[in-house]
Amino acid sequence: MNTLPAASFFSRLLTAKGQPLLIAGPCSAETEEQVMTTARGLQALGNIDLFRAGIWKPRTRPGSFEGMGREALPWLQRVKAETGLPTAIEVATPRHVEEALAHGIDVLWIGARTTVNPFAVQELADALAGTGVPVMVKNPVNPDVALWAGALERLERAGISDLAAIHRGFSTFAPSRYRNAPTWMLPIELKTRFPHIPLICDPSHIGGRRDLLLPIAQKALDLDYDGLMIETHPDPDHALSDAEQQVTPQRLGEILAQLKYRYRSSDNADYLNKADELRQKMDVADREIVEALARRMALVGELAEYKKENNVKILQLDRWQEIFSSRPEWAKKAGVNEKFVAELYKLIHIESIRRQTEILQRPE
């Protein structure tokens, strides 16, 4: 388990449970009845750790439901009083922080549209300093791990050590089956920078559809995430916000029951010996890959020198198109994912252009 401070809210839950944290509740708190019905349904599941609800919901465009605001805060007080579930809401301004703490909200989170703005994050960090309240930080809307890391660092510098990061996916103009592309390598990179901060996946906002919740949640667990946040509503089809991605408490229970919780490792001697053997073989294969790349870049250098002697431009579009079409085909025949190889050759091409530019610009 992560090396979290012993007094950390998240550490206590993870240690006591021995399994990933489960956070659930409606996208928006719409009515007191809706909030309490959801909370009772989640309480009945017996494994939910934190009740979430949107109170202030500024949308991309005005005119849609933007939350009940301060009026809904007593409803969350009632949730905790009647079910015992700790409560969590999103805050975007210092006033939100003040009102949330005045109503005994247990955990706060900073949303994706706020994380993208360092000025707003700093204002929240200043407002949160000295409160001791646990804070979760969603990734920024755009795929920029530096902004995400920067938000966590601003909070840490304000003395807030009880932190968690929430991966809710990233906006993209490319066609995608997801509402927000998961871009899994970015949260993994964040985890390498902040191994002491729990990483929680939000399959609801990544998928944007109920049928995607289970596979996204399973992948997150397989990637050793520390928790899941899944939006839950007693009548999802009539929810006032994000209806397509919410599920009933009953359906949530079915999803959670289908998840497979895997071990981080195994004490089995046969497994350990075989895993070590395979990793050593991977090390050899990786060295061969690096040596092959070195040979290729040496050839790129020779070609650049020849182009320079003959006053030929760097980019030969026909040649690049031939490479980009043929290499994925080679990969397919070899049983390797074509898309992976296509992306790899984009990187190789970028480095080839850089190397050739360096040579052609070198003084005579």
CSV table of C-alpha atoms in Angstrom, one decimal:
chain,number,residue,atom,x,y,z
A,1,MET,CA,0.0,0.0,0.0
A,2,ASN,CA,1.1,3.6,-0.5
A,3,THR,CA,3.4,5.2,2.1
A,4,LEU,CA,0.8,7.8,3.3
A,5,PRO,CA,1.0,9.7,6.5
A,6,ALA,CA,-0.5,7.6,9.3
A,7,ALA,CA,-3.1,10.2,10.1
A,8,SER,CA,-4.3,10.6,6.5
A,9,PHE,CA,-8.0,10.1,5.9
A,10,PHE,CA,-7.2,8.1,2.7
A,11,SER,CA,-4.5,6.1,4.5
A,12,ARG,CA,-6.8,5.1,7.3
A,13,LEU,CA,-9.5,3.9,4.8
A,14,LEU,CA,-7.0,2.0,2.6
A,15,THR,CA,-5.3,0.3,5.6
A,16,ALA,CA,-8.6,-0.7,7.3
A,17,LYS,CA,-10.2,-1.9,4.1
A,18,GLY,CA,-7.3,-3.6,2.4
A,19,GLN,CA,-9.0,-2.9,-1.0
A,20,PRO,CA,-9.5,0.1,-3.2
A,21,LEU,CA,-11.7,2.9,-2.0
A,22,LEU,CA,-15.2,3.2,-3.4
A,23,ILE,CA,-16.7,6.7,-3.8
A,24,ALA,CA,-20.2,7.0,-5.2
A,25,GLY,CA,-23.2,9.4,-5.3
A,26,PRO,CA,-25.1,11.6,-7.8
A,27,CYS,CA,-23.5,13.9,-10.3
A,28,SER,CA,-25.7,16.6,-8.8
A,29,ALA,CA,-27.7,16.9,-5.6
A,30,GLU,CA,-31.1,17.7,-7.1
A,31,THR,CA,-33.5,17.3,-4.2
A,32,GLU,CA,-33.3,16.1,-0.6
A,33,GLU,CA,-35.3,13.0,-1.4
A,34,GLN,CA,-33.0,12.1,-4.4
A,35,VAL,CA,-29.9,12.5,-2.2
A,36,MET,CA,-31.3,10.5,0.7
A,37,THR,CA,-32.6,7.7,-1.6
A,38,THR,CA,-29.2,7.4,-3.2
A,39,ALA,CA,-27.4,7.5,0.1
A,40,ARG,CA,-29.6,4.7,1.6
A,41,GLY,CA,-29.1,2.6,-1.5
A,42,LEU,CA,-25.3,3.0,-1.2
A,43,GLN,CA,-25.3,2.3,2.5
A,44,ALA,CA,-27.1,-1.0,1.8
A,45,LEU,CA,-24.3,-2.1,-0.5
A,46,GLY,CA,-22.0,-2.1,2.6
A,47,ASN,CA,-18.8,-1.3,0.9
A,48,ILE,CA,-19.0,2.4,-0.1
A,49,ASP,CA,-16.4,4.6,1.7
A,50,LEU,CA,-17.4,8.1,0.7
A,51,PHE,CA,-20.6,9.7,-0.6
A,52,ARG,CA,-20.1,12.3,-3.3
A,53,ALA,CA,-22.5,14.9,-4.8
A,54,GLY,CA,-22.2,18.0,-7.0
A,55,ILE,CA,-23.5,21.1,-5.2
A,56,TRP,CA,-22.1,23.9,-7.5
A,57,LYS,CA,-22.3,22.7,-11.1
A,58,PRO,CA,-21.2,25.4,-13.6
A,59,ARG,CA,-21.6,23.8,-17.0
A,60,THR,CA,-19.8,24.4,-20.2
A,61,ARG,CA,-22.6,26.6,-21.4
A,62,PRO,CA,-25.1,28.5,-19.3
A,63,GLY,CA,-28.8,27.6,-19.2
A,64,SER,CA,-28.6,24.0,-18.1
A,65,PHE,CA,-28.9,22.8,-14.5
A,66,GLU,CA,-26.0,24.3,-12.5
A,67,GLY,CA,-26.6,22.7,-9.1
A,68,MET,CA,-28.6,23.7,-6.0
A,69,GLY,CA,-25.7,25.4,-4.3
A,70,ARG,CA,-25.7,26.2,-0.6
A,71,GLU,CA,-29.3,24.9,-0.3
A,72,ALA,CA,-28.1,21.3,-0.7
A,73,LEU,CA,-25.4,21.4,2.0
A,74,PRO,CA,-27.8,20.4,4.8
A,75,TRP,CA,-28.9,17.4,2.7
A,76,LEU,CA,-25.3,16.1,2.9
A,77,GLN,CA,-25.3,16.7,6.7
A,78,ARG,CA,-28.3,14.5,6.9
A,79,VAL,CA,-26.6,11.8,4.7
A,80,LYS,CA,-23.8,11.6,7.2
A,81,ALA,CA,-26.1,11.7,10.2
A,82,GLU,CA,-28.4,8.9,9.0
A,83,THR,CA,-26.0,6.6,7.1
A,84,GLY,CA,-22.6,7.3,8.6
A,85,LEU,CA,-21.1,7.8,5.2
A,86,PRO,CA,-18.5,10.6,5.0
A,87,THR,CA,-19.4,13.2,2.4
A,88,ALA,CA,-17.5,14.9,-0.5
A,89,ILE,CA,-18.2,17.8,-2.8
A,90,GLU,CA,-16.5,19.9,-5.4
A,91,VAL,CA,-15.3,23.4,-4.6
A,92,ALA,CA,-14.2,26.0,-7.0
A,93,THR,CA,-13.9,29.2,-4.9
A,94,PRO,CA,-12.8,30.2,-1.4
A,95,ARG,CA,-16.4,30.9,-0.6
A,96,HIS,CA,-17.3,27.3,-1.5
A,97,VAL,CA,-14.6,26.1,0.9
A,98,GLU,CA,-15.9,28.2,3.7
A,99,GLU,CA,-19.5,27.1,3.2
A,100,ALA,CA,-18.5,23.4,2.8
A,101,LEU,CA,-16.5,23.4,6.0
A,102,ALA,CA,-19.2,25.2,7.9
A,103,HIS,CA,-21.6,22.4,7.0
A,104,GLY,CA,-19.1,19.6,8.1
A,105,ILE,CA,-18.3,18.3,4.6
A,106,ASP,CA,-15.6,15.7,5.2
A,107,VAL,CA,-13.7,15.7,1.9
A,108,LEU,CA,-13.4,18.4,-0.9
A,109,TRP,CA,-12.3,18.0,-4.5
A,110,ILE,CA,-11.0,20.4,-7.1
A,111,GLY,CA,-12.6,19.9,-10.5
A,112,ALA,CA,-11.0,19.5,-13.9
A,113,ARG,CA,-11.9,23.0,-15.0
A,114,THR,CA,-10.3,24.5,-11.9
A,115,THR,CA,-7.2,22.4,-12.0
A,116,VAL,CA,-6.4,23.9,-15.4
A,117,ASN,CA,-6.1,27.4,-13.8
A,118,PRO,CA,-3.1,27.8,-11.5
A,119,PHE,CA,-4.5,31.2,-10.2
A,120,ALA,CA,-7.7,29.4,-9.1
A,121,VAL,CA,-5.8,26.5,-7.5
A,122,GLN,CA,-3.6,28.9,-5.6
A,123,GLU,CA,-6.7,30.8,-4.2
A,124,LEU,CA,-8.2,27.5,-3.1
A,125,ALA,CA,-4.8,26.4,-1.5
A,126,ASP,CA,-4.7,29.6,0.4
A,127,ALA,CA,-8.3,29.1,1.6
A,128,LEU,CA,-7.6,25.5,2.6
A,129,ALA,CA,-4.4,26.2,4.5
A,130,GLY,CA,-4.7,25.1,8.1
A,131,THR,CA,-8.1,23.4,7.7
A,132,GLY,CA,-6.8,19.9,7.8
A,133,VAL,CA,-9.5,18.8,5.4
A,134,PRO,CA,-8.7,16.0,2.9
A,135,VAL,CA,-8.6,17.2,-0.7
A,136,MET,CA,-8.9,15.3,-4.0
A,137,VAL,CA,-7.6,16.9,-7.3
A,138,LYS,CA,-9.0,15.9,-10.6
A,139,ASN,CA,-6.8,16.0,-13.7
A,140,PRO,CA,-7.1,19.2,-15.8
A,141,VAL,CA,-9.3,19.1,-18.8
A,142,ASN,CA,-6.4,19.2,-21.3
A,143,PRO,CA,-3.8,16.4,-21.3
A,144,ASP,CA,-1.1,18.2,-19.3
A,145,VAL,CA,0.4,16.3,-16.4
A,146,ALA,CA,2.4,19.3,-15.3
A,147,LEU,CA,-0.8,21.3,-14.5
A,148,TRP,CA,-2.1,18.3,-12.5
A,149,ALA,CA,1.2,17.9,-10.6
A,150,GLY,CA,1.4,21.7,-10.1
A,151,ALA,CA,-2.0,21.7,-8.4
A,152,LEU,CA,-1.0,19.0,-6.0
A,153,GLU,CA,2.3,20.8,-5.3
A,154,ARG,CA,0.5,24.1,-4.5
A,155,LEU,CA,-1.7,22.3,-2.0
A,156,GLU,CA,1.3,20.6,-0.4
A,157,ARG,CA,3.1,23.9,-0.1
A,158,ALA,CA,0.0,25.3,1.7
A,159,GLY,CA,0.4,22.5,4.3
A,160,ILE,CA,-2.3,20.2,2.9
A,161,SER,CA,-0.8,16.7,3.1
A,162,ASP,CA,-4.1,14.6,3.0
A,163,LEU,CA,-4.4,14.5,-0.8
A,164,ALA,CA,-5.6,12.2,-3.5
A,165,ALA,CA,-5.6,12.5,-7.3
A,166,ILE,CA,-8.6,11.7,-9.5
A,167,HIS,CA,-8.2,10.6,-13.1
A,168,ARG,CA,-11.3,11.6,-15.0
A,169,GLY,CA,-9.9,11.6,-18.5
A,170,PHE,CA,-8.9,14.4,-20.9
A,171,SER,CA,-10.7,16.3,-23.6
A,172,THR,CA,-9.7,15.5,-27.2
A,173,PHE,CA,-10.7,16.6,-30.7
A,174,ALA,CA,-10.0,13.1,-32.0
A,175,PRO,CA,-12.9,10.7,-32.5
A,176,SER,CA,-13.2,8.5,-29.4
A,177,ARG,CA,-15.6,6.0,-27.8
A,178,TYR,CA,-15.0,7.8,-24.6
A,179,ARG,CA,-16.4,11.0,-23.3
A,180,ASN,CA,-12.9,12.0,-22.1
A,181,ALA,CA,-10.0,10.0,-23.4
A,182,PRO,CA,-8.3,8.1,-20.5
A,183,THR,CA,-4.8,8.6,-21.9
A,184,TRP,CA,-3.6,6.1,-19.2
A,185,MET,CA,0.1,7.0,-19.5
A,186,LEU,CA,-0.5,10.4,-17.9
A,187,PRO,CA,-2.0,9.2,-14.6
A,188,ILE,CA,0.7,6.6,-14.5
A,189,GLU,CA,3.4,9.3,-14.9
A,190,LEU,CA,1.7,11.3,-12.1
A,191,LYS,CA,1.8,8.2,-9.9
A,192,THR,CA,5.6,7.9,-10.5
A,193,ARG,CA,6.0,11.5,-9.4
A,194,PHE,CA,3.7,11.3,-6.4
A,195,PRO,CA,3.8,7.6,-5.2
A,196,HIS,CA,2.6,8.7,-1.8
A,197,ILE,CA,-0.7,10.2,-3.2
A,198,PRO,CA,-3.6,7.8,-3.8
A,199,LEU,CA,-4.8,7.6,-7.4
A,200,ILE,CA,-8.5,7.3,-7.9
A,201,CYS,CA,-10.3,6.6,-11.3
A,202,ASP,CA,-13.5,8.2,-12.3
A,203,PRO,CA,-15.0,5.8,-14.9
A,204,SER,CA,-18.2,7.9,-15.2
A,205,HIS,CA,-16.5,10.9,-16.7
A,206,ILE,CA,-14.0,8.9,-18.7
A,207,GLY,CA,-16.7,6.7,-20.3
A,208,GLY,CA,-19.7,9.0,-20.4
A,209,ARG,CA,-21.8,5.8,-20.8
A,210,ARG,CA,-23.0,3.2,-18.4
A,211,ASP,CA,-21.8,0.3,-20.5
A,212,LEU,CA,-18.2,1.5,-20.3
A,213,LEU,CA,-18.1,1.7,-16.5
A,214,LEU,CA,-17.1,-1.9,-15.8
A,215,PRO,CA,-14.3,-2.2,-18.4
A,216,ILE,CA,-12.8,1.2,-17.4
A,217,ALA,CA,-13.0,0.4,-13.7
A,218,GLN,CA,-11.4,-3.0,-14.2
A,219,LYS,CA,-8.5,-1.6,-16.2
A,220,ALA,CA,-8.0,1.0,-13.4
A,221,LEU,CA,-7.8,-1.8,-10.8
A,222,ASP,CA,-5.5,-3.8,-13.0
A,223,LEU,CA,-3.2,-0.7,-13.2
A,224,ASP,CA,-3.1,-0.6,-9.4
A,225,TYR,CA,-5.3,2.4,-8.8
A,226,ASP,CA,-6.3,3.1,-5.2
A,227,GLY,CA,-10.0,3.7,-5.7
A,228,LEU,CA,-13.0,4.3,-7.9
A,229,MET,CA,-15.5,7.2,-8.1
A,230,ILE,CA,-18.7,6.2,-9.8
A,231,GLU,CA,-21.8,8.4,-10.2
A,232,THR,CA,-25.0,6.9,-8.9
A,233,HIS,CA,-28.6,8.1,-9.1
A,234,PRO,CA,-31.9,6.5,-8.1
A,235,ASP,CA,-33.4,7.4,-11.5
A,236,PRO,CA,-30.5,7.9,-13.9
A,237,ASP,CA,-32.5,8.4,-17.1
A,238,HIS,CA,-34.1,11.5,-15.5
A,239,ALA,CA,-31.0,13.0,-13.9
A,240,LEU,CA,-30.6,16.7,-14.3
A,241,SER,CA,-27.0,16.4,-15.3
A,242,ASP,CA,-24.9,13.6,-17.0
A,243,ALA,CA,-27.8,11.2,-17.2
A,244,GLU,CA,-26.1,8.8,-19.6
A,245,GLN,CA,-23.2,8.0,-17.3
A,246,GLN,CA,-25.0,7.4,-14.0
A,247,VAL,CA,-26.3,4.1,-12.6
A,248,THR,CA,-28.6,3.1,-9.8
A,249,PRO,CA,-27.2,1.9,-6.5
A,250,GLN,CA,-28.4,-1.6,-7.4
A,251,ARG,CA,-26.6,-1.6,-10.8
A,252,LEU,CA,-23.5,-0.2,-9.1
A,253,GLY,CA,-23.5,-3.2,-6.7
A,254,GLU,CA,-23.7,-5.5,-9.7
A,255,ILE,CA,-20.7,-3.7,-11.4
A,256,LEU,CA,-18.6,-3.9,-8.2
A,257,ALA,CA,-19.5,-7.6,-7.8
A,258,GLN,CA,-18.1,-8.3,-11.3
A,259,LEU,CA,-14.7,-6.6,-10.7
A,260,LYS,CA,-11.7,-8.8,-10.2
A,261,TYR,CA,-9.3,-7.6,-7.5
A,262,ARG,CA,-5.8,-8.9,-8.3
A,263,TYR,CA,-2.7,-9.1,-6.1
A,264,ARG,CA,0.2,-6.7,-6.5
A,265,SER,CA,2.5,-9.7,-6.4
A,266,SER,CA,2.7,-13.3,-5.2
A,267,ASP,CA,4.8,-15.2,-2.8
A,268,ASN,CA,4.6,-18.3,-4.9
A,269,ALA,CA,8.1,-19.4,-5.7
A,270,ASP,CA,7.3,-20.7,-9.1
A,271,TYR,CA,5.7,-17.4,-10.0
A,272,LEU,CA,8.7,-15.4,-8.7
A,273,ASN,CA,11.2,-17.5,-10.5
A,274,LYS,CA,9.3,-17.5,-13.8
A,275,ALA,CA,8.6,-13.7,-13.6
A,276,ASP,CA,12.3,-13.1,-12.9
A,277,GLU,CA,13.3,-15.2,-15.9
A,278,LEU,CA,10.9,-13.4,-18.2
A,279,ARG,CA,12.0,-10.0,-17.0
A,280,GLN,CA,15.7,-10.9,-17.7
A,281,LYS,CA,14.7,-11.9,-21.2
A,282,MET,CA,12.8,-8.6,-21.6
A,283,ASP,CA,16.0,-6.8,-20.5
A,284,VAL,CA,17.9,-8.5,-23.3
A,285,ALA,CA,15.2,-7.7,-25.8
A,286,ASP,CA,15.1,-4.1,-24.7
A,287,ARG,CA,18.9,-3.8,-25.2
A,288,GLU,CA,18.5,-5.2,-28.7
A,289,ILE,CA,15.8,-2.7,-29.4
A,290,VAL,CA,17.9,0.2,-28.2
A,291,GLU,CA,20.9,-1.0,-30.3
A,292,ALA,CA,18.7,-1.4,-33.3
A,293,LEU,CA,17.5,2.2,-32.8
A,294,ALA,CA,21.1,3.4,-32.6
A,295,ARG,CA,21.9,1.7,-35.9
A,296,ARG,CA,18.9,3.3,-37.5
A,297,MET,CA,19.8,6.7,-36.3
A,298,ALA,CA,23.4,6.2,-37.5
A,299,LEU,CA,21.9,5.5,-40.9
A,300,VAL,CA,19.8,8.6,-40.6
A,301,GLY,CA,22.9,10.6,-39.9
A,302,GLU,CA,24.7,9.2,-43.0
A,303,LEU,CA,21.6,10.0,-45.1
A,304,ALA,CA,21.6,13.6,-43.8
A,305,GLU,CA,25.2,14.1,-44.6
A,306,TYR,CA,24.5,12.9,-48.2
A,307,LYS,CA,21.5,15.2,-48.5
A,308,LYS,CA,23.7,18.1,-47.3
A,309,GLU,CA,26.3,17.3,-49.9
A,310,ASN,CA,23.7,17.3,-52.7
A,311,ASN,CA,21.6,20.2,-51.3
A,312,VAL,CA,18.5,18.1,-50.8
A,313,LYS,CA,15.6,19.0,-48.4
A,314,ILE,CA,15.1,17.1,-45.1
A,315,LEU,CA,11.5,16.0,-45.6
A,316,GLN,CA,10.8,13.5,-48.3
A,317,LEU,CA,7.0,13.1,-48.0
A,318,ASP,CA,6.7,10.1,-50.3
A,319,ARG,CA,9.3,8.2,-48.3
A,320,TRP,CA,7.6,9.1,-45.0
A,321,GLN,CA,4.2,7.9,-46.3
A,322,GLU,CA,5.7,4.7,-47.5
A,323,ILE,CA,7.3,4.1,-44.0
A,324,PHE,CA,4.1,5.0,-42.2
A,325,SER,CA,2.0,2.6,-44.3
A,326,SER,CA,4.4,-0.3,-44.4
A,327,ARG,CA,5.7,-0.6,-40.8
A,328,PRO,CA,2.2,-1.1,-39.3
A,329,GLU,CA,1.6,-3.8,-41.9
A,330,TRP,CA,4.9,-5.5,-40.9
A,331,ALA,CA,3.7,-5.3,-37.3
A,332,LYS,CA,0.4,-6.9,-38.1
A,333,LYS,CA,2.1,-9.8,-39.8
A,334,ALA,CA,4.4,-10.2,-36.8
A,335,GLY,CA,1.4,-10.2,-34.4
A,336,VAL,CA,2.2,-6.8,-32.9
A,337,ASN,CA,-0.4,-4.1,-32.5
A,338,GLU,CA,-0.4,-1.9,-35.7
A,339,LYS,CA,-1.5,1.3,-33.9
A,340,PHE,CA,1.3,0.9,-31.4
A,341,VAL,CA,3.9,0.6,-34.1
A,342,ALA,CA,2.4,3.5,-36.0
A,343,GLU,CA,2.8,5.7,-32.9
A,344,LEU,CA,6.3,4.4,-32.4
A,345,TYR,CA,7.3,5.4,-35.9
A,346,LYS,CA,5.8,8.9,-35.5
A,347,LEU,CA,8.3,9.3,-32.6
A,348,ILE,CA,11.1,7.8,-34.7
A,349,HIS,CA,10.3,10.2,-37.5
A,350,ILE,CA,10.3,13.2,-35.2
A,351,GLU,CA,13.8,12.2,-33.9
A,352,SER,CA,15.0,11.5,-37.5
A,353,ILE,CA,13.9,15.1,-38.5
A,354,ARG,CA,15.6,16.5,-35.5
A,355,ARG,CA,18.9,14.6,-36.2
A,356,GLN,CA,18.8,15.6,-39.9
A,357,THR,CA,18.1,19.3,-39.1
A,358,GLU,CA,21.1,19.3,-36.7
A,359,ILE,CA,23.4,18.0,-39.4
A,360,LEU,CA,22.1,20.2,-42.2
A,361,GLN,CA,22.4,23.3,-40.0
A,362,ARG,CA,25.9,22.5,-38.9
A,363,PRO,CA,28.4,25.1,-40.1
A,364,GLU,CA,30.6,24.0,-43.0
